[in-house]
C-alpha positions in Angstrom: 32.5 -22.8 19.7 32.0 -25.1 22.6 29.6 -22.6 24.3 27.8 -22.1 20.9 27.2 -25.8 20.6 26.1 -26.1 24.2 23.6 -23.2 23.9 22.2 -24.7 20.6 21.8 -28.1 22.1 20.0 -26.9 25.3 17.7 -24.7 23.2 16.8 -27.6 20.9 16.2 -29.9 23.9 13.8 -27.4 25.5 12.0 -26.8 22.3 11.6 -30.6 21.5 10.7 -31.6 25.1 7.9 -33.8 23.7 10.6 -36.2 22.3 11.8 -36.9 25.8 8.3 -37.5 27.0 7.6 -39.7 24.1 10.7 -41.8 24.9 9.5 -42.2 28.5 6.1 -43.3 27.1 7.8 -45.8 24.9 9.7 -47.1 27.9 6.5 -47.4 29.9 4.7 -49.4 27.2 7.7 -51.7 26.7 8.0 -52.3 30.5 4.2 -53.0 30.6 4.4 -55.5 27.7 7.2 -57.5 29.4 5.4 -57.2 32.7 2.2 -58.6 31.3 4.1 -61.5 29.7 5.9 -62.4 32.9 3.3 -61.1 35.3 2.0 -64.6 36.1 5.5 -65.5 37.3 6.3 -62.8 39.8 9.2 -64.8 41.2 10.9 -64.4 37.8 9.8 -60.8 37.1 11.3 -59.2 40.2 14.9 -60.5 39.9 14.8 -60.0 36.1 13.5 -56.4 36.5 16.8 -54.5 36.6 18.2 -56.3 33.5 15.0 -55.8 31.5 14.9 -52.2 32.7 18.5 -51.4 31.7 18.0 -52.9 28.2 14.7 -51.0 27.7 16.2 -47.7 28.9 19.1 -48.0 26.5 16.7 -48.7 23.6 14.3 -45.8 24.5 17.2 -43.4 25.0 18.8 -44.3 21.6 15.5 -43.9 19.8 14.8 -40.6 21.5 18.1 -39.3 20.1 17.9 -40.9 16.7 17.5 -37.5 15.0 20.3 -35.8 17.0 22.4 -34.5 14.1 19.7 -34.1 11.4 19.2 -30.4 12.1 22.9 -29.8 11.8 23.1 -31.6 8.5 19.9 -30.5 6.9 20.5 -26.8 7.6 23.9 -27.0 6.1 25.4 -25.9 9.4 27.7 -28.9 9.6 29.3 -28.2 6.2 29.8 -24.5 7.0 31.3 -25.3 10.3 33.7 -27.8 8.9 34.9 -25.3 6.2 34.9 -22.0 8.1 35.1 -22.7 11.9 38.5 -23.0 13.5 37.1 -25.1 16.3 34.6 -27.4 14.7 35.3 -30.2 17.2 34.5 -27.8 20.1 31.1 -27.2 18.6 30.4 -30.9 18.5 31.7 -31.4 22.1 29.5 -28.6 23.3 26.4 -30.3 21.8 27.4 -33.6 23.4 27.9 -31.9 26.8 24.4 -30.3 26.5 22.9 -33.7 25.6 24.5 -35.2 28.7 23.1 -32.4 30.9 19.6 -33.0 29.5 19.9 -36.8 30.0 20.4 -36.7 33.7 16.7 -36.0 34.8 15.5 -38.3 32.0 17.5 -41.2 33.4 16.2 -40.6 37.0 12.6 -40.7 35.8 13.4 -43.9 33.7 14.9 -45.6 36.8 11.8 -44.6 38.8 9.5 -46.2 36.1 11.4 -49.5 36.2 11.2 -49.5 40.0 7.5 -48.8 39.9 6.5 -51.2 37.2 8.5 -54.1 38.5 7.9 -53.6 42.2 11.5 -53.1 43.0 12.6 -52.0 46.5 13.9 -48.5 47.2 17.5 -49.8 47.3 17.1 -51.0 43.7 16.0 -47.6 42.6 19.0 -46.0 44.3 21.4 -48.5 42.7 19.7 -48.2 39.3 19.6 -44.5 39.4 23.2 -44.3 40.5 24.3 -46.6 37.7 22.5 -44.6 35.1 23.9 -41.3 36.3 27.4 -42.7 36.4 27.1 -44.0 32.8 25.0 -41.1 31.5 28.0 -39.6 29.7 28.8 -42.9 28.0 25.2 -43.6 27.0 24.8 -40.1 25.7 28.0 -40.5 23.6 26.8 -43.9 22.4 23.5 -42.4 21.3 25.3 -39.6 19.5 27.5 -42.1 17.7 24.6 -44.2 16.6 22.7 -41.1 15.4 25.8 -40.0 13.5 26.0 -43.4 11.9 22.4 -43.0 10.9 23.2 -39.8 9.2 26.1 -41.3 7.4 24.5 -44.6 6.4 20.9 -43.4 5.8 17.7 -44.2 7.6 18.4 -47.5 9.2 15.3 -47.5 11.3 14.9 -50.5 13.6 18.6 -51.3 13.3 19.5 -48.4 15.6 18.7 -50.6 18.6 20.6 -53.5 17.1 23.7 -51.4 16.8 23.3 -49.8 20.3 22.6 -52.8 22.5 25.8 -54.8 21.9 27.8 -51.6 22.6 25.8 -50.9 25.8 26.1 -54.5 27.0 28.9 -53.8 29.5 26.8 -51.1 31.2 23.8 -53.5 31.4 25.9 -56.2 33.0 27.6 -53.7 35.4 24.3 -52.0 36.2 22.6 -55.2 37.1 25.6 -56.2 39.3 25.3 -52.8 41.0 21.7 -53.5 41.9 22.6 -56.9 43.3 25.6 -55.7 45.3 26.0 -51.9 45.6 29.5 -50.8 46.7 31.8 -47.8 46.1 34.3 -50.2 44.4 31.6 -51.2 41.9 30.7 -47.6 41.3 34.3 -46.6 40.8 34.9 -49.4 38.3 31.7 -48.5 36.5 32.8 -44.9 36.3 36.1 -45.9 34.8 34.5 -48.0 32.1 32.0 -45.2 31.4 34.8 -42.6 31.1 36.7 -44.8 28.7 33.7 -45.5 26.5 32.7 -41.8 26.6 36.1 -40.8 25.1 35.9 -43.5 22.4 32.3 -42.6 21.3 33.0 -38.9 21.4 36.0 -39.2 19.2 34.2 -41.6 16.9 31.1 -39.3 16.6 33.3 -36.3 15.7 35.1 -38.5 13.0 31.8 -39.7 11.5 30.3 -36.2 11.4 33.5 -35.0 9.6 32.6 -37.4 6.8 29.2 -36.1 6.0 
C-alpha cells in the first residue's frame, strides 16, 4: 500500500504541476509587496529578508497543499481503504513520502526567489536552502496535517495560514538563526527538531483522516 500511495501522489503532483507554479507566483507577489513597502529602507529589508522569506514560504507551501486530501475523500477512496485495506496507514505514508519528494525542488526555487528579491548574498541562499531541505519533511507533514484538518472541519479558507504559522514558528526561528550563523551543530539540531515534528504531524494526519 505504501508504493500505491507513493505512485498516486507522484502522478497527481505531475498532473497538477500548475499548482506548484501558482504557489511560487504567490510567493513572488508577496515578496514583492513586502519589498515595495520596505524598499525605501534597504538597511531594514536586507537583515529582515530571511525571516520574511521563511514566513512567506511556509504560507505559500501550505496554501499550495490545501487540497491535498480532497481527491481521496471526494472519490470515496479514503472510505474504501479504511474498510477494506489491511495497510491503510501505509497508503497515507506513501502519499506523504511522495509529497516530500515533490517539495524538495520547490523549496530550492523558493529559497532562490527570496535571495533574488531581497538581494541576499550567496551564503544566505545556501543557508536558507539547506534549512528548507532539512525541514522539508516536517513542513510537508505540517501541510498534510493542516489539509486534513480542512477536510475534517470544512473549508476554513484564510485560516489555513493562521493554523500553520504558529506550528511552523520553530522552523522560522531556527532557519533565520541558520542564515545568521551557519554551522553543522545548528543543522543537526534543526534536523532533530524537524524529525520530531515530522513524526508528530504524520501520526496526527493519519488520525484525522481516519475520522472522515
